[in-house]
């Protein structure tokens, strides 16, 4: 059968319902298209000059010297003749159109959307990659045999090894392009919305050193590029962060070592057409699209996600390492990270440590702070400017999240699923369409409503969580000291003393699987910042509510239960005195908490008169847009 057959709508339904072996397509085809992937299979020839009556521009039955190529061309042309013969024999026709293609496109690969800078690795390069990665995996995990080969397969797929060049961004000690060998990514985009970030364990083709390569599309207008931030932090001596190996925007062509003023770089083109009259609107509104530049970053450490932790000891030591990095960055560069997450702390085995070291990575979203301690620019998910206090709170929840999913505790799989939905994924829309997150965290900070019934297998971990939560926000009804307790110095002092005075479990990992109808939120090892905070979830800081804050009486609609109806407006009750202005989602994890569900149902969020609050199981994010510049190539 031809590769493509075209039918009228009426005839298409007849062919679709027919027996596949009837070859009914020939009886109803309006047009067929036959495609040969090899250009050599083309039986026609373009003579390459302007046609005249005496000299036609095209020729048929061209002379082909290579016997194999001639056979392929004859076969391809013969199929077209055979298909046309069948159709004309089965239909009452005067003539027939068909299309024959040999070779998919005459455009170069760069014009067809492929990255021309990428090359297939040679066999010696693939062997170098396999050997270096296997050795690195072995040193990091201390494993052998089949277990080692399984771990190697996460980074290496035989026959699928490529070379990615990185042209250094100036200023740099060398302008020479460096080549890095990669195979399977450990981070890949899972949506068309985003910046196409991929991350690889890579091998330097010149030194055989194993490094980490991040390939992404950056905002062209970003005030700072991640590699420049890392270089600055490295020069200032910030601890527990990776060293910059090289970084740069991706040139249009491979192998070009040109001056920066002469170089053109890969960038998106969509935004260049947004003002054209043929561009579609969405709901009558023009869409703004960010201009992005292709960017690569190489760092010195290739480690494993914090999710691979082996026990309580590794969790608390590695996250404390991240705290040290945060402290150094603040003291030496007045900089906060603004993107603390499970995926942005990696574990690296080093010879001088019994447990793996924690490195705080992905500084792209970081920002300097002003005299008041607030970030100079809007952040990802905050109502207002991000501060160090927000980073400290995020680090606390990174520890809690990892403890819940990878260490022993008393929650069942179903209870853990409800905990995750309410605590980590919960959000709600406030009047005006602004989505807020962190409502359950807010309630827990004041009442320990979610965490008080969770009991971990490690008494030391429970002690740490209880003490740090008290530093973060004292329990309602407890004595609140005059001075602020939730500071970097206080947290670091307590944490340092805790590690020096407690024996922590080294190998008590216990991975918890959620029920089949739920999934664990994916934390990329390289996440991106967002320039438009008004379109993203926003949090309320703990200190924004207090015991005296009045709570308006509003309607609450919950989507956590199918078909749930909004509750009616109610008078103020004793639950308000417990939860004040916190919003909580019912959590079914024990009989005692089930008994408390009625209290949580009565709790509502602080909204203005006439508003409605909608609570969602999982936070969604709208794509962040910003007007981009026009133009096809950048210099």
Coordinates of C-alpha atoms in Angstrom, one line a residue:
X1 CA 0.0 0.0 0.0
X2 CA 1.1 3.6 -0.5
X3 CA 2.5 5.4 2.5
X4 CA -0.3 8.0 2.5
X5 CA -3.7 7.7 0.8
X6 CA -6.2 10.7 0.7
X7 CA -10.0 10.2 0.7
X8 CA -13.1 12.3 0.6
X9 CA -14.9 12.4 4.0
X10 CA -17.7 10.1 2.8
X11 CA -15.3 7.5 1.3
X12 CA -13.0 7.6 4.3
X13 CA -15.7 6.1 6.5
X14 CA -16.2 3.3 4.0
X15 CA -12.5 2.5 3.9
X16 CA -12.2 2.7 7.7
X17 CA -15.0 0.1 8.2
X18 CA -13.7 -2.3 5.5
X19 CA -11.7 -5.4 6.0
X20 CA -8.0 -4.5 6.0
X21 CA -7.2 -7.3 3.6
X22 CA -9.7 -6.0 1.0
X23 CA -7.3 -3.3 -0.3
X24 CA -10.4 -1.1 -0.6
X25 CA -8.1 1.9 -0.5
X26 CA -7.4 1.6 -4.2
X27 CA -11.1 1.8 -5.0
X28 CA -11.6 5.1 -3.2
X29 CA -8.2 6.9 -3.1
X30 CA -8.2 10.5 -4.4
X31 CA -4.5 11.0 -4.1
X32 CA -1.5 8.9 -2.9
X33 CA 1.9 9.9 -1.6
X34 CA 4.9 7.6 -1.8
X35 CA 8.0 8.5 0.2
X36 CA 11.5 7.1 -0.1
X37 CA 13.9 8.1 2.7
X38 CA 17.0 7.9 0.5
X39 CA 17.5 10.8 -2.0
X40 CA 19.3 8.3 -4.2
X41 CA 16.0 6.5 -4.8
X42 CA 14.7 9.5 -6.8
X43 CA 14.2 8.4 -10.5
X44 CA 13.9 12.1 -11.5
X45 CA 16.7 14.6 -11.8
X46 CA 16.8 18.3 -11.3
X47 CA 19.3 19.5 -13.9
X48 CA 20.0 22.7 -11.9
X49 CA 19.4 25.4 -14.6
X50 CA 16.5 27.6 -15.8
X51 CA 14.3 25.6 -18.1
X52 CA 13.8 26.4 -21.8
X53 CA 12.0 24.7 -24.6
X54 CA 15.3 23.2 -25.9
X55 CA 16.7 22.5 -22.4
X56 CA 14.1 21.2 -19.9
X57 CA 15.1 21.6 -16.2
X58 CA 14.1 18.1 -15.2
X59 CA 14.9 14.7 -16.6
X60 CA 13.4 11.2 -16.2
X61 CA 15.1 7.8 -16.4
X62 CA 18.4 9.3 -15.4
X63 CA 21.6 7.3 -15.8
X64 CA 22.6 5.8 -12.4
X65 CA 26.0 4.2 -12.3
X66 CA 25.7 2.5 -9.0
X67 CA 23.8 -0.8 -9.5
X68 CA 22.3 -0.9 -6.0
X69 CA 21.2 2.8 -6.2
X70 CA 19.7 2.1 -9.7
X71 CA 17.7 -0.9 -8.3
X72 CA 16.3 1.2 -5.4
X73 CA 15.3 4.0 -7.8
X74 CA 13.6 1.5 -10.2
X75 CA 11.8 -0.2 -7.3
X76 CA 10.6 3.2 -6.0
X77 CA 9.4 4.4 -9.4
X78 CA 7.9 1.0 -10.1
X79 CA 5.8 1.1 -6.9
X80 CA 4.3 4.5 -8.0
X81 CA 3.4 3.0 -11.4
X82 CA 1.9 -0.1 -9.8
X83 CA -0.3 1.9 -7.3
X84 CA -1.5 4.2 -10.1
X85 CA -2.4 1.2 -12.2
X86 CA -4.4 -0.3 -9.4
X87 CA -6.4 2.9 -8.8
X88 CA -7.1 3.5 -12.5
X89 CA -8.2 -0.1 -12.9
X90 CA -10.7 0.1 -10.0
X91 CA -12.1 3.6 -10.5
X92 CA -13.9 5.4 -13.4
X93 CA -11.2 8.1 -13.9
X94 CA -9.9 10.5 -16.6
X95 CA -6.6 11.1 -14.8
X96 CA -4.9 10.7 -11.4
X97 CA -2.6 12.8 -9.2
X98 CA 0.2 11.3 -7.1
X99 CA 3.2 12.6 -5.3
X100 CA 6.6 11.0 -5.1
X101 CA 9.2 12.1 -2.6
X102 CA 12.8 10.9 -2.3
X103 CA 14.6 12.3 0.8
X104 CA 12.4 14.0 3.4
X105 CA 13.8 17.5 2.9
X106 CA 16.4 19.4 1.1
X107 CA 16.8 21.8 4.0
X108 CA 19.9 21.4 6.3
X109 CA 19.2 19.8 9.6
X110 CA 19.4 23.1 11.4
X111 CA 16.6 24.5 9.3
X112 CA 14.5 21.4 10.2
X113 CA 14.8 22.1 13.9
X114 CA 17.6 19.8 14.8
X115 CA 20.6 21.0 16.8
X116 CA 23.5 20.9 14.3
X117 CA 26.1 21.3 17.2
X118 CA 25.4 17.7 18.4
X119 CA 27.6 14.9 17.0
X120 CA 27.4 11.1 17.3
X121 CA 30.2 9.9 19.6
X122 CA 32.9 7.7 18.0
X123 CA 33.5 4.2 19.2
X124 CA 36.6 5.2 21.2
X125 CA 34.6 8.0 22.8
X126 CA 31.7 5.7 23.7
X127 CA 34.2 3.3 25.3
X128 CA 35.7 6.2 27.3
X129 CA 32.3 7.3 28.4
X130 CA 31.2 3.8 29.5
X131 CA 34.4 3.2 31.4
X132 CA 34.4 6.7 33.2
X133 CA 30.8 6.5 34.2
X134 CA 31.0 2.9 35.5
X135 CA 34.0 3.9 37.6
X136 CA 32.1 7.0 39.0
X137 CA 29.0 5.0 39.7
X138 CA 31.1 2.4 41.6
X139 CA 32.8 5.1 43.7
X140 CA 29.5 6.8 44.5
X141 CA 27.5 3.8 45.4
X142 CA 30.2 1.3 46.4
X143 CA 28.5 -1.6 44.5
X144 CA 29.7 -4.4 42.2
X145 CA 28.4 -6.9 39.6
X146 CA 24.9 -6.9 38.4
X147 CA 23.9 -4.1 40.8
X148 CA 26.7 -1.9 39.3
X149 CA 25.5 -2.7 35.7
X150 CA 21.9 -1.8 36.6
X151 CA 23.1 1.5 38.1
X152 CA 25.2 2.2 35.0
X153 CA 22.2 1.8 32.7
X154 CA 20.6 4.9 34.2
X155 CA 23.3 6.9 32.5
X156 CA 24.4 4.8 29.5
X157 CA 22.5 3.2 26.6
X158 CA 24.8 1.3 24.2
X159 CA 24.8 2.8 20.7
X160 CA 23.2 6.0 22.0
X161 CA 26.1 8.2 22.9
X162 CA 26.5 11.8 21.6
X163 CA 29.0 14.6 22.0
X164 CA 27.7 18.0 23.2
X165 CA 30.0 21.0 22.7
X166 CA 30.0 24.0 25.1
X167 CA 31.4 27.3 23.8
X168 CA 32.5 29.3 26.8
X169 CA 30.7 32.5 27.7
X170 CA 33.1 35.5 28.2
X171 CA 34.9 36.4 30.3
X172 CA 36.6 33.0 30.5
X173 CA 40.1 31.8 30.8
X174 CA 39.8 30.0 27.5
X175 CA 37.6 30.6 24.5
X176 CA 38.1 27.1 23.1
X177 CA 35.0 25.0 22.7
X178 CA 35.0 22.0 25.0
X179 CA 33.4 18.6 24.2
X180 CA 31.4 16.5 26.6
X181 CA 30.1 13.0 26.0
X182 CA 26.6 12.1 27.2
X183 CA 24.1 9.3 26.8
X184 CA 20.9 8.9 28.9
X185 CA 19.6 12.1 30.7
X186 CA 18.7 11.9 34.4
X187 CA 16.5 14.9 33.9
X188 CA 14.1 15.4 31.0
X189 CA 11.2 17.7 30.2
X190 CA 7.8 16.1 30.8
X191 CA 5.8 18.9 29.3
X192 CA 5.9 21.2 26.3
X193 CA 5.4 24.1 28.7
X194 CA 8.7 25.0 30.2
X195 CA 12.3 25.5 29.1
X196 CA 13.2 22.0 27.8
X197 CA 15.7 21.4 30.6
X198 CA 17.8 18.2 30.4
X199 CA 20.6 17.1 32.7
X200 CA 23.3 14.5 32.0
X201 CA 26.1 12.8 33.7
X202 CA 28.8 13.7 31.2
X203 CA 32.4 12.9 30.5
X204 CA 34.9 15.6 29.5
X205 CA 36.3 14.3 26.1
X206 CA 39.7 15.7 26.9
X207 CA 40.2 14.7 30.6
X208 CA 37.8 11.8 31.1
X209 CA 36.5 13.6 34.2
X210 CA 32.8 12.9 35.1
X211 CA 30.8 16.1 35.4
X212 CA 27.2 17.3 35.2
X213 CA 25.9 19.0 32.1
X214 CA 22.7 21.0 32.1
X215 CA 21.1 21.8 28.7
X216 CA 18.2 24.3 28.8
X217 CA 16.7 27.5 27.3
X218 CA 17.2 30.6 29.4
X219 CA 15.4 33.9 29.5
X220 CA 17.4 36.3 27.4
X221 CA 16.6 39.2 29.8
X222 CA 17.6 37.4 33.0
X223 CA 19.7 39.8 35.0
X224 CA 22.2 37.1 35.9
X225 CA 23.2 33.8 34.1
X226 CA 23.6 30.8 36.4
X227 CA 27.2 30.1 35.4
X228 CA 28.2 33.7 36.2
X229 CA 26.5 33.3 39.6
X230 CA 28.4 30.1 40.3
X231 CA 31.7 31.6 39.3
X232 CA 31.2 34.5 41.7
X233 CA 30.2 32.2 44.6
X234 CA 33.2 30.0 43.9
X235 CA 35.5 32.9 43.9
X236 CA 34.0 34.1 47.2
X237 CA 34.6 30.7 48.8
X238 CA 31.0 29.6 49.3
X239 CA 31.1 26.0 50.6
X240 CA 29.0 23.0 49.6
X241 CA 28.2 24.2 46.1
X242 CA 29.5 22.8 42.8
X243 CA 32.4 24.4 41.0
X244 CA 31.8 25.9 37.6
X245 CA 33.5 23.9 34.8
X246 CA 32.3 26.0 31.9
X247 CA 29.1 27.5 30.5
X248 CA 27.8 29.4 27.5
X249 CA 25.0 30.1 25.0
X250 CA 24.9 27.7 22.1
X251 CA 26.1 29.0 18.8
X252 CA 24.1 28.6 15.6
X253 CA 26.8 26.4 14.0
X254 CA 29.0 23.7 15.4
X255 CA 32.7 24.2 15.9
X256 CA 32.7 28.0 15.5
X257 CA 35.4 29.7 17.7
X258 CA 34.5 33.3 16.9
X259 CA 34.6 36.5 18.9
X260 CA 31.5 37.1 20.9
X261 CA 30.7 40.1 18.8
X262 CA 30.7 38.0 15.7
X263 CA 28.8 35.0 17.0
X264 CA 25.1 34.3 16.5
X265 CA 23.3 32.1 19.0
X266 CA 20.4 29.7 19.0
X267 CA 17.2 31.4 20.2
X268 CA 13.5 31.0 19.9
X269 CA 11.6 32.7 17.0
X270 CA 8.0 32.5 18.1
X271 CA 8.0 35.9 19.8
X272 CA 9.2 37.5 16.5
X273 CA 5.9 36.8 14.9
X274 CA 3.5 37.7 17.7
X275 CA 2.5 41.1 16.2
X276 CA 1.7 39.6 12.7
X277 CA -2.0 39.8 11.8
X278 CA -2.2 36.0 11.1
X279 CA -1.3 35.0 14.7
X280 CA -4.2 33.5 16.6
X281 CA -5.5 35.0 19.8
X282 CA -6.6 33.0 22.9
X283 CA -10.1 34.1 24.0
X284 CA -9.7 37.3 22.0
X285 CA -6.4 38.2 23.8
X286 CA -3.0 38.2 22.2
X287 CA -0.5 35.9 23.8
X288 CA 3.0 37.1 24.8
X289 CA 5.8 34.5 24.5
X290 CA 9.2 34.7 26.2
X291 CA 12.3 34.8 24.1
X292 CA 14.6 32.1 25.1
X293 CA 18.3 31.4 24.4
X294 CA 19.8 27.9 24.3
X295 CA 22.3 27.6 27.2
X296 CA 24.6 24.9 28.6
X297 CA 26.2 24.7 32.0
X298 CA 28.8 22.2 33.2
X299 CA 29.5 21.8 36.9
X300 CA 32.2 19.8 38.6
X301 CA 30.0 17.3 40.6
X302 CA 27.8 14.5 39.4
X303 CA 25.9 13.1 42.3
X304 CA 22.6 11.4 43.2
X305 CA 19.3 13.0 44.2
X306 CA 18.6 13.5 47.9
X307 CA 15.8 11.0 47.2
X308 CA 18.4 8.2 47.2
X309 CA 19.3 8.9 50.9
X310 CA 20.3 5.8 52.9
X311 CA 19.1 6.8 56.3
X312 CA 18.4 9.5 58.9
X313 CA 22.1 10.3 59.2
X314 CA 22.6 11.1 55.5
X315 CA 19.4 13.2 55.4
X316 CA 20.3 15.5 58.3
X317 CA 24.0 15.8 57.4
X318 CA 23.3 16.5 53.7
X319 CA 20.6 19.1 54.4
X320 CA 22.8 20.8 57.0
X321 CA 25.5 21.0 54.3
X322 CA 22.9 22.9 52.2
X323 CA 22.3 25.2 55.2
X324 CA 26.0 26.0 55.3
X325 CA 25.9 26.9 51.6
X326 CA 22.9 29.2 52.2
X327 CA 24.8 30.8 55.2
X328 CA 28.0 31.4 53.2
X329 CA 26.1 32.8 50.2
X330 CA 24.2 35.2 52.5
X331 CA 27.3 36.4 54.4
X332 CA 29.7 36.6 51.4
X333 CA 27.4 37.7 48.6
X334 CA 24.1 38.9 50.3
X335 CA 22.4 36.2 48.2
X336 CA 19.5 33.8 48.9
X337 CA 18.8 30.7 46.9
X338 CA 15.0 31.0 46.4
X339 CA 14.5 27.5 45.0
X340 CA 15.1 25.0 47.9
X341 CA 13.7 21.7 46.9
X342 CA 14.4 18.0 47.1
X343 CA 15.8 18.0 43.6
X344 CA 18.2 20.8 44.3
X345 CA 20.3 19.0 46.9
X346 CA 22.5 16.3 45.6
X347 CA 24.5 13.6 47.4
X348 CA 28.2 13.1 46.5
X349 CA 30.5 10.5 48.1
X350 CA 33.8 12.0 49.0
X351 CA 36.8 10.1 50.4
X352 CA 37.0 12.1 53.6
X353 CA 33.4 11.5 54.7
X354 CA 31.6 8.4 55.9
X355 CA 28.3 9.7 54.6
X356 CA 27.7 11.4 51.3
X357 CA 28.1 15.2 51.2
X358 CA 25.2 17.5 50.3
X359 CA 25.7 20.0 47.6
X360 CA 23.2 22.8 47.0
X361 CA 22.8 23.2 43.2
X362 CA 20.7 25.2 40.7
X363 CA 21.4 28.8 41.7
X364 CA 19.7 30.2 38.6
X365 CA 16.7 31.5 40.6
X366 CA 18.9 33.0 43.4
X367 CA 19.0 36.8 44.0
X368 CA 20.8 39.4 46.0
X369 CA 18.9 41.0 48.9
X370 CA 18.3 44.6 50.0
X371 CA 19.0 46.2 53.3
X372 CA 15.6 44.9 54.6
X373 CA 16.6 41.3 53.7
X374 CA 14.2 41.0 50.8
X375 CA 15.2 39.8 47.3
X376 CA 15.8 42.6 44.8
X377 CA 13.4 40.9 42.3
X378 CA 10.1 39.0 42.4
X379 CA 10.4 35.3 43.1
X380 CA 8.6 32.2 42.1
X381 CA 5.8 31.6 44.5
X382 CA 5.7 34.4 47.1
X383 CA 3.3 37.1 48.0
X384 CA 5.9 39.9 47.9
X385 CA 9.7 39.6 47.9
X386 CA 11.4 36.4 48.9
X387 CA 13.5 36.4 52.0
X388 CA 16.0 34.1 53.8
X389 CA 13.2 33.1 56.2
X390 CA 11.3 31.6 53.2
X391 CA 14.4 29.6 52.2
X392 CA 14.8 28.3 55.8
X393 CA 11.2 27.2 55.9
X394 CA 11.6 25.4 52.5
X395 CA 14.6 23.5 53.9
X396 CA 12.5 22.4 56.9
X397 CA 9.9 20.9 54.5
X398 CA 12.5 19.3 52.4
X399 CA 13.6 17.3 55.4
X400 CA 10.0 16.5 56.3
X401 CA 9.2 15.4 52.8
X402 CA 12.2 13.0 52.6
X403 CA 11.5 11.7 56.1
X404 CA 7.9 10.8 55.1
X405 CA 8.8 9.1 51.8
X406 CA 12.2 7.4 52.6
X407 CA 12.4 6.7 56.4
X408 CA 10.3 4.5 58.7
X409 CA 7.1 6.0 60.3
X410 CA 3.6 4.9 61.3
X411 CA 1.5 6.2 58.3
X412 CA -0.1 3.8 56.0
X413 CA 0.2 4.3 52.2
X414 CA -3.3 5.8 52.1
X415 CA -2.6 8.1 55.0
X416 CA 0.6 9.3 53.4
X417 CA -1.2 10.0 50.2
X418 CA -3.7 12.2 52.0
X419 CA -0.9 13.9 53.9
X420 CA 0.9 14.7 50.6
X421 CA -2.2 16.0 48.9
X422 CA -3.1 18.3 51.7
X423 CA 0.3 19.4 52.9
X424 CA 2.6 19.5 49.8
X425 CA 0.1 19.8 46.9
X426 CA -2.7 21.8 48.5
X427 CA -3.6 25.2 47.1
X428 CA -6.6 27.5 46.7
X429 CA -7.8 30.3 44.6
X430 CA -8.6 33.6 46.3
X431 CA -10.8 36.3 44.8
X432 CA -9.3 37.8 41.7
X433 CA -8.0 34.4 40.5
X434 CA -4.8 34.4 42.5
X435 CA -3.7 31.0 43.6
X436 CA -2.2 30.5 47.1
X437 CA -0.3 27.5 48.4
X438 CA 1.0 26.6 51.8
X439 CA -2.3 26.7 53.6
X440 CA -1.9 23.4 55.3
X441 CA 1.7 24.3 56.2
X442 CA 0.4 27.5 57.8
X443 CA -2.1 25.5 59.9
X444 CA 0.5 23.0 60.9
X445 CA 2.9 25.7 61.9
X446 CA 0.5 27.0 64.5
X447 CA -1.2 23.8 65.7
X448 CA 0.9 20.8 64.4
X449 CA -2.4 19.5 63.1
X450 CA -0.7 17.4 60.4
X451 CA 2.5 16.3 62.0
X452 CA 1.6 15.6 65.7
X453 CA 0.2 12.1 64.9
X454 CA 3.2 11.1 62.7
X455 CA 5.7 9.0 64.6
X456 CA 9.1 8.2 63.0
X457 CA 11.2 5.2 63.6
X458 CA 14.1 7.5 64.6
X459 CA 13.6 9.2 68.0
X460 CA 16.4 11.6 67.1
X461 CA 14.7 12.6 63.9
X462 CA 11.5 13.3 65.8
X463 CA 13.4 15.4 68.3
X464 CA 15.0 17.4 65.4
X465 CA 11.7 18.0 63.7
X466 CA 9.9 19.0 66.9
X467 CA 12.7 21.4 67.9
X468 CA 13.0 23.0 64.5
X469 CA 9.3 23.4 64.1
X470 CA 9.2 25.2 67.5
X471 CA 12.1 27.4 66.3
X472 CA 10.1 28.1 63.1
X473 CA 6.8 28.9 64.8
X474 CA 5.9 28.2 68.5
X475 CA 2.8 26.1 69.0
X476 CA -0.4 28.1 69.7
X477 CA -0.7 28.6 73.5
X478 CA 3.0 28.2 74.2
X479 CA 5.2 30.9 75.5
X480 CA 6.6 33.1 72.6
X481 CA 10.0 34.6 73.5
X482 CA 10.6 38.3 72.9
X483 CA 13.4 37.7 70.4
X484 CA 13.0 36.0 67.1
X485 CA 14.0 32.4 67.1
X486 CA 13.6 31.5 63.4
X487 CA 17.0 32.8 62.2
X488 CA 19.8 31.3 60.2
X489 CA 22.2 31.5 63.1
X490 CA 19.8 29.9 65.6
X491 CA 19.0 27.1 63.2
X492 CA 22.6 26.5 62.3
X493 CA 23.7 26.5 66.0
X494 CA 21.1 24.0 67.0
X495 CA 21.7 21.8 64.0
X496 CA 25.4 21.8 64.5
X497 CA 25.1 20.8 68.1
X498 CA 22.5 18.2 67.3
X499 CA 24.8 16.4 64.8
X500 CA 27.7 16.4 67.3
X501 CA 25.6 15.0 70.2
X502 CA 23.3 12.4 68.5
X503 CA 24.0 9.0 67.0
X504 CA 21.8 8.8 63.9
X505 CA 20.7 5.8 61.9
X506 CA 22.9 5.2 58.9
X507 CA 20.9 2.6 57.0
X508 CA 17.3 2.8 58.0
X509 CA 15.9 3.7 54.6
X510 CA 12.3 2.6 54.0
X511 CA 10.8 3.7 50.8
X512 CA 7.0 4.3 50.9
X513 CA 4.9 3.8 47.8
X514 CA 1.7 5.7 47.3
X515 CA -1.5 3.9 46.2
X516 CA -1.8 3.4 42.4
X517 CA -4.1 6.3 41.9
X518 CA -1.6 8.9 43.2
X519 CA 1.9 9.8 42.3
X520 CA 4.8 11.4 44.0
X521 CA 5.5 15.0 42.8
X522 CA 8.5 15.1 40.6
X523 CA 11.3 17.3 41.7
X524 CA 13.6 18.1 38.9
X525 CA 17.2 18.5 39.7
X526 CA 17.2 21.6 37.7
X527 CA 14.1 23.8 38.0
X528 CA 13.6 27.3 36.6
X529 CA 12.6 30.6 38.1
X530 CA 9.6 32.4 36.9
X531 CA 9.5 36.2 36.2
X532 CA 5.8 36.8 36.8
X533 CA 4.8 36.1 40.4
X534 CA 1.2 37.2 39.9
X535 CA 0.5 34.1 37.8
X536 CA 1.9 31.5 40.3
X537 CA 1.0 30.1 43.7
X538 CA 1.6 32.4 46.6
X539 CA 2.3 31.7 50.2
X540 CA 1.6 33.6 53.4
X541 CA 4.4 33.8 55.8
X542 CA 3.7 32.4 59.2
X543 CA 4.2 35.8 60.9
X544 CA 1.4 37.3 58.7
X545 CA -1.3 35.9 60.9
X546 CA -1.8 36.2 64.6
X547 CA -4.1 35.2 67.4
X548 CA -6.0 38.5 67.2
X549 CA -6.6 38.4 63.4
X550 CA -10.3 38.4 62.6
X551 CA -11.6 35.8 60.2
X552 CA -14.4 36.7 57.8
X553 CA -17.2 34.2 57.3
X554 CA -17.0 32.9 53.8
X555 CA -18.1 30.0 51.6
X556 CA -15.5 27.2 51.1
X557 CA -15.7 24.8 48.2
X558 CA -13.5 21.7 48.3
X559 CA -12.5 19.7 45.3
X560 CA -10.8 17.0 47.3
X561 CA -14.1 15.1 47.4
X562 CA -16.0 14.3 44.3
X563 CA -19.2 16.3 44.1
X564 CA -18.7 18.2 47.3
X565 CA -21.0 21.0 47.9
X566 CA -19.9 24.4 49.3
X567 CA -20.5 24.7 53.0
X568 CA -22.9 27.4 54.1
X569 CA -21.9 30.6 55.9
X570 CA -21.6 29.8 59.6
X571 CA -21.2 31.7 62.8
X572 CA -17.8 31.9 64.5
X573 CA -17.0 28.8 66.6
X574 CA -14.4 27.3 68.9
X575 CA -12.6 26.0 65.9
X576 CA -11.8 29.6 64.9
X577 CA -10.0 30.1 68.2
X578 CA -7.8 27.0 67.5
X579 CA -7.0 27.6 63.8
X580 CA -7.4 31.4 63.7
X581 CA -7.0 32.3 60.0
X582 CA -5.5 29.0 58.8
X583 CA -7.2 26.9 56.2
X584 CA -6.9 23.1 56.6
X585 CA -7.8 20.2 54.4
X586 CA -9.2 17.1 56.2
X587 CA -6.6 14.4 56.6
X588 CA -7.6 10.8 57.1
X589 CA -4.7 9.0 58.7
X590 CA -5.9 7.7 62.1
X591 CA -9.0 7.3 64.1
X592 CA -8.0 10.3 66.2
X593 CA -7.5 12.5 63.2
X594 CA -10.8 11.3 61.7
X595 CA -12.5 12.5 64.9
X596 CA -10.9 15.9 64.3
X597 CA -12.1 16.1 60.7
X598 CA -15.2 18.1 61.7
X599 CA -12.9 20.8 63.1
X600 CA -10.9 21.1 59.9
X601 CA -14.1 21.3 57.9
X602 CA -15.1 24.5 59.7
X603 CA -11.8 26.1 59.1
X604 CA -11.6 28.7 56.3
X605 CA -9.1 31.0 54.8
X606 CA -8.9 34.8 55.2
X607 CA -10.7 36.2 52.2
X608 CA -12.5 39.5 51.7
X609 CA -16.3 39.9 51.9
X610 CA -18.2 38.5 49.0
X611 CA -15.3 36.1 48.0
X612 CA -15.2 32.4 47.5
X613 CA -12.3 30.1 48.2
X614 CA -11.7 27.0 46.1
X615 CA -9.3 24.4 47.6
X616 CA -7.5 22.1 45.1
X617 CA -5.8 18.8 45.7
X618 CA -2.8 19.7 43.5
X619 CA -1.2 23.0 42.8
X620 CA -1.3 24.0 39.1
X621 CA 0.7 26.7 37.5
X622 CA -0.2 28.9 34.6
X623 CA 2.5 29.5 32.1
X624 CA 4.5 32.6 32.8
X625 CA 4.6 35.0 29.9
X626 CA 6.5 38.1 29.1
X627 CA 6.8 40.1 25.9
X628 CA 9.8 39.0 23.9
X629 CA 12.0 40.8 21.5
X630 CA 11.7 40.3 17.8
X631 CA 14.4 39.0 15.5
X632 CA 15.6 35.7 14.2
X633 CA 19.3 35.7 15.1
X634 CA 21.1 37.3 18.0
X635 CA 24.6 38.7 18.0

